[in-house]
């Protein structure tokens, strides 16, 4: 009776549409039920709203494909930077060392003993040699058994702390390396405003060594999770990825912020794959490379990879949905990374490509290379893989740049050399994320000084690196 009374009050609402809907006679339950069963509505009266909702569904369906294309391209970029440490960097370091030794005999043919790139190669080679020597004093077996003796809840907390520490180390570590490279190659005519090359070098060695130990602890924790009998730790670690969805999808994202997150996900995926490879190789080594044990590890590795891919797809699909971002933005991200790769091959490039990948994605290859130094026996295979990977990447990058109609900007960059820059920016150190001649990726402007770009409230994709995500205004 109460329900009928409420409906009766609604029926007397003074609206013309309601009167037409119910008729002029007294309301009744039968008339109300007939009206409810026969009433209609027209979706075309709100066509724009429903078309927008349909486009959001199509965008969510397109995101996985475009995202995985970007992830695959970024994965091979990280792989190229990682293989560079084992293949071309030793050869470049050797050439720089020979150049340094033969300069006193051949005389000074130029104003510099070594070119800036050769100085950076020597520093990287020395850091690798010192850190690899220091890592010989770290006992992996003892670390593994020490971690295995902890409870599951402790290991879960430790693993989360390691993830946070890895991001902090990557953020500050690349700044340390960049400071070392600039201090060692800065023109001597300027007024000294630094503490010296040797203190910076000590800081860089100390950072790479600590970061390598941190990655080793991460690999040991993951190895313990793989070898546990009930697999509960591995399940908890995988569920931690899904918590990432809660912390991301309900925040406001702009296109630049999403680019940072995409680069972070690329780095995270590559690092996880590298840790899985280390764990599998360690286990295979313990079982005398028995292929039967590999089939025991593959299901767990497949679960970790599947959960990582699923979380990335769901996260990006809902971020693009809630922030009205189209799936085509991932093509723009891919073109930006490709443009950076192609521009790094030019003669007047401002930075080494491996360093630009480190700034862009937060992936610093030196600590991971120190950890997997035992792969040096596969140097021939790695050189072949590096060369093939670089050729394919360069070809794909040229194709993406051409599809994005940005090839004209590459030729514009060669028309101006660093010597012809304005006097106001002549003494300013080049920004780590600024291409030569101040090229703007989106609008092609080449007149804005780097310091003015740094002060700009909005940055284009070329000026964004992985580490500014913490300081960006993500509401």
GROMACS .gro file of N, CA, C and O in nm, residues 44-99:
model
  224
   44UNK      N    1   1.820   0.843  -2.992
   44UNK     CA    2   1.872   0.942  -3.085
   44UNK      C    3   1.851   1.085  -3.037
   44UNK      O    4   1.910   1.179  -3.092
   45UNK      N    5   1.767   1.103  -2.935
   45UNK     CA    6   1.748   1.237  -2.881
   45UNK      C    7   1.873   1.286  -2.807
   45UNK      O    8   1.886   1.405  -2.781
   46UNK      N    9   1.958   1.193  -2.769
   46UNK     CA   10   2.085   1.229  -2.705
   46UNK      C   11   2.199   1.159  -2.778
   46UNK      O   12   2.277   1.083  -2.720
   47UNK      N   13   2.205   1.186  -2.908
   47UNK     CA   14   2.298   1.115  -2.996
   47UNK      C   15   2.443   1.139  -2.959
   47UNK      O   16   2.525   1.047  -2.958
   48UNK      N   17   2.478   1.262  -2.927
   48UNK     CA   18   2.618   1.295  -2.898
   48UNK      C   19   2.669   1.218  -2.776
   48UNK      O   20   2.783   1.170  -2.774
   49UNK      N   21   2.585   1.206  -2.675
   49UNK     CA   22   2.628   1.136  -2.553
   49UNK      C   23   2.658   0.990  -2.580
   49UNK      O   24   2.761   0.937  -2.537
   50UNK      N   25   2.568   0.923  -2.654
   50UNK     CA   26   2.588   0.781  -2.678
   50UNK      C   27   2.702   0.754  -2.776
   50UNK      O   28   2.770   0.651  -2.764
   51UNK      N   29   2.722   0.842  -2.870
   51UNK     CA   30   2.836   0.826  -2.959
   51UNK      C   31   2.967   0.842  -2.883
   51UNK      O   32   3.065   0.771  -2.910
   52UNK      N   33   2.969   0.934  -2.786
   52UNK     CA   34   3.088   0.951  -2.704
   52UNK      C   35   3.115   0.827  -2.621
   52UNK      O   36   3.230   0.784  -2.609
   53UNK      N   37   3.010   0.769  -2.565
   53UNK     CA   38   3.029   0.647  -2.487
   53UNK      C   39   3.080   0.532  -2.574
   53UNK      O   40   3.162   0.451  -2.532
   54UNK      N   41   3.029   0.524  -2.697
   54UNK     CA   42   3.075   0.418  -2.787
   54UNK      C   43   3.222   0.437  -2.825
   54UNK      O   44   3.298   0.339  -2.833
   55UNK      N   45   3.262   0.562  -2.845
   55UNK     CA   46   3.402   0.589  -2.877
   55UNK      C   47   3.493   0.552  -2.760
   55UNK      O   48   3.606   0.507  -2.781
   56UNK      N   49   3.447   0.572  -2.637
   56UNK     CA   50   3.527   0.534  -2.521
   56UNK      C   51   3.547   0.383  -2.516
   56UNK      O   52   3.655   0.335  -2.479
   57UNK      N   53   3.442   0.310  -2.554
   57UNK     CA   54   3.456   0.163  -2.558
   57UNK      C   55   3.558   0.123  -2.664
   57UNK      O   56   3.644   0.037  -2.642
   58UNK      N   57   3.551   0.186  -2.781
   58UNK     CA   58   3.645   0.154  -2.888
   58UNK      C   59   3.788   0.194  -2.850
   58UNK      O   60   3.885   0.126  -2.886
   59UNK      N   61   3.800   0.304  -2.776
   59UNK     CA   62   3.933   0.346  -2.731
   59UNK      C   63   3.992   0.243  -2.636
   59UNK      O   64   4.111   0.208  -2.647
   60UNK      N   65   3.911   0.194  -2.543
   60UNK     CA   66   3.959   0.091  -2.450
   60UNK      C   67   3.998  -0.036  -2.523
   60UNK      O   68   4.090  -0.107  -2.481
   61UNK      N   69   3.930  -0.064  -2.635
   61UNK     CA   70   3.964  -0.183  -2.713
   61UNK      C   71   4.091  -0.164  -2.793
   61UNK      O   72   4.163  -0.260  -2.822
   62UNK      N   73   4.121  -0.039  -2.831
   62UNK     CA   74   4.241  -0.012  -2.910
   62UNK      C   75   4.365   0.008  -2.824
   62UNK      O   76   4.477  -0.008  -2.873
   63UNK      N   77   4.346   0.044  -2.698
   63UNK     CA   78   4.460   0.074  -2.612
   63UNK      C   79   4.556  -0.045  -2.599
   63UNK      O   80   4.678  -0.026  -2.608
   64UNK      N   81   4.507  -0.169  -2.574
   64UNK     CA   82   4.604  -0.280  -2.561
   64UNK      C   83   4.697  -0.295  -2.680
   64UNK      O   84   4.818  -0.316  -2.662
   65UNK      N   85   4.644  -0.282  -2.801
   65UNK     CA   86   4.727  -0.299  -2.920
   65UNK      C   87   4.831  -0.189  -2.931
   65UNK      O   88   4.951  -0.217  -2.951
   66UNK      N   89   4.787  -0.064  -2.917
   66UNK     CA   90   4.881   0.048  -2.929
   66UNK      C   91   4.980   0.051  -2.814
   66UNK      O   92   5.097   0.084  -2.832
   67UNK      N   93   4.933   0.015  -2.694
   67UNK     CA   94   5.022   0.013  -2.578
   67UNK      C   95   5.131  -0.092  -2.593
   67UNK      O   96   5.249  -0.065  -2.565
   68UNK      N   97   5.094  -0.210  -2.638
   68UNK     CA   98   5.193  -0.317  -2.652
   68UNK      C   99   5.293  -0.286  -2.762
   68UNK      O  100   5.409  -0.327  -2.755
   69UNK      N  101   5.251  -0.214  -2.866
   69UNK     CA  102   5.347  -0.171  -2.968
   69UNK      C  103   5.450  -0.077  -2.907
   69UNK      O  104   5.570  -0.088  -2.934
   70UNK      N  105   5.402   0.017  -2.825
   70UNK     CA  106   5.495   0.109  -2.759
   70UNK      C  107   5.585   0.034  -2.662
   70UNK      O  108   5.706   0.060  -2.654
   71UNK      N  109   5.527  -0.060  -2.586
   71UNK     CA  110   5.606  -0.136  -2.490
   71UNK      C  111   5.713  -0.220  -2.559
   71UNK      O  112   5.826  -0.229  -2.511
   72UNK      N  113   5.677  -0.279  -2.670
   72UNK     CA  114   5.774  -0.361  -2.743
   72UNK      C  115   5.888  -0.277  -2.797
   72UNK      O  116   6.006  -0.315  -2.787
   73UNK      N  117   5.854  -0.161  -2.853
   73UNK     CA  118   5.957  -0.072  -2.904
   73UNK      C  119   6.046  -0.021  -2.790
   73UNK      O  120   6.169  -0.019  -2.803
   74UNK      N  121   5.985   0.020  -2.679
   74UNK     CA  122   6.063   0.065  -2.565
   74UNK      C  123   6.147  -0.045  -2.503
   74UNK      O  124   6.258  -0.020  -2.455
   75UNK      N  125   6.095  -0.169  -2.505
   75UNK     CA  126   6.172  -0.281  -2.451
   75UNK      C  127   6.302  -0.299  -2.528
   75UNK      O  128   6.409  -0.319  -2.469
   76UNK      N  129   6.295  -0.292  -2.660
   76UNK     CA  130   6.416  -0.309  -2.739
   76UNK      C  131   6.508  -0.188  -2.728
   76UNK      O  132   6.630  -0.201  -2.747
   77UNK      N  133   6.453  -0.071  -2.698
   77UNK     CA  134   6.539   0.043  -2.670
   77UNK      C  135   6.622   0.018  -2.543
   77UNK      O  136   6.742   0.045  -2.540
   78UNK      N  137   6.556  -0.032  -2.439
   78UNK     CA  138   6.629  -0.065  -2.315
   78UNK      C  139   6.729  -0.177  -2.339
   78UNK      O  140   6.841  -0.175  -2.286
   79UNK      N  141   6.689  -0.277  -2.418
   79UNK     CA  142   6.781  -0.387  -2.449
   79UNK      C  143   6.903  -0.336  -2.525
   79UNK      O  144   7.016  -0.380  -2.499
   80UNK      N  145   6.882  -0.243  -2.616
   80UNK     CA  146   6.994  -0.187  -2.691
   80UNK      C  147   7.089  -0.112  -2.600
   80UNK      O  148   7.212  -0.124  -2.613
   81UNK      N  149   7.033  -0.033  -2.506
   81UNK     CA  150   7.118   0.039  -2.412
   81UNK      C  151   7.192  -0.056  -2.318
   81UNK      O  152   7.307  -0.031  -2.280
   82UNK      N  153   7.128  -0.167  -2.283
   82UNK     CA  154   7.192  -0.265  -2.194
   82UNK      C  155   7.304  -0.339  -2.266
   82UNK      O  156   7.413  -0.359  -2.210
   83UNK      N  157   7.279  -0.382  -2.390
   83UNK     CA  158   7.382  -0.454  -2.465
   83UNK      C  159   7.500  -0.364  -2.500
   83UNK      O  160   7.612  -0.411  -2.519
   84UNK      N  161   7.473  -0.233  -2.509
   84UNK     CA  162   7.579  -0.138  -2.539
   84UNK      C  163   7.690  -0.145  -2.434
   84UNK      O  164   7.808  -0.129  -2.467
   85UNK      N  165   7.654  -0.171  -2.309
   85UNK     CA  166   7.754  -0.175  -2.201
   85UNK      C  167   7.851  -0.290  -2.222
   85UNK      O  168   7.970  -0.279  -2.190
   86UNK      N  169   7.805  -0.402  -2.277
   86UNK     CA  170   7.889  -0.520  -2.292
   86UNK      C  171   7.959  -0.528  -2.428
   86UNK      O  172   8.052  -0.607  -2.444
   87UNK      N  173   7.913  -0.453  -2.524
   87UNK     CA  174   7.964  -0.470  -2.660
   87UNK      C  175   8.044  -0.347  -2.706
   87UNK      O  176   8.167  -0.353  -2.716
   88UNK      N  177   7.978  -0.238  -2.734
   88UNK     CA  178   8.046  -0.121  -2.790
   88UNK      C  179   8.121  -0.039  -2.686
   88UNK      O  180   8.224   0.020  -2.717
   89UNK      N  181   8.071  -0.036  -2.563
   89UNK     CA  182   8.138   0.044  -2.461
   89UNK      C  183   8.280  -0.004  -2.433
   89UNK      O  184   8.372   0.079  -2.424
   90UNK      N  185   8.307  -0.135  -2.418
   90UNK     CA  186   8.448  -0.177  -2.400
   90UNK      C  187   8.538  -0.137  -2.516
   90UNK      O  188   8.654  -0.097  -2.495
   91UNK      N  189   8.485  -0.150  -2.638
   91UNK     CA  190   8.566  -0.113  -2.755
   91UNK      C  191   8.591   0.038  -2.759
   91UNK      O  192   8.703   0.083  -2.788
   92UNK      N  193   8.488   0.116  -2.730
   92UNK     CA  194   8.506   0.262  -2.728
   92UNK      C  195   8.600   0.304  -2.615
   92UNK      O  196   8.681   0.397  -2.630
   93UNK      N  197   8.592   0.236  -2.501
   93UNK     CA  198   8.682   0.266  -2.390
   93UNK      C  199   8.826   0.234  -2.427
   93UNK      O  200   8.920   0.310  -2.395
   94UNK      N  201   8.845   0.122  -2.497
   94UNK     CA  202   8.979   0.084  -2.541
   94UNK      C  203   9.036   0.185  -2.640
   94UNK      O  204   9.154   0.224  -2.631
   95UNK      N  205   8.954   0.230  -2.733
   95UNK     CA  206   8.999   0.331  -2.828
   95UNK      C  207   9.034   0.463  -2.759
   95UNK      O  208   9.134   0.528  -2.793
   96UNK      N  209   8.952   0.501  -2.662
   96UNK     CA  210   8.981   0.624  -2.588
   96UNK      C  211   9.109   0.611  -2.507
   96UNK      O  212   9.189   0.705  -2.497
   97UNK      N  213   9.132   0.492  -2.450
   97UNK     CA  214   9.254   0.470  -2.374
   97UNK      C  215   9.377   0.473  -2.463
   97UNK      O  216   9.482   0.531  -2.427
   98UNK      N  217   9.367   0.413  -2.582
   98UNK     CA  218   9.478   0.419  -2.677
   98UNK      C  219   9.505   0.562  -2.722
   98UNK      O  220   9.621   0.602  -2.737
   99UNK      N  221   9.399   0.635  -2.742
   99UNK     CA  222   9.415   0.776  -2.779
   99UNK      C  223   9.486   0.853  -2.668
   99UNK      O  224   9.575   0.936  -2.694
   0.00000   0.00000   0.00000
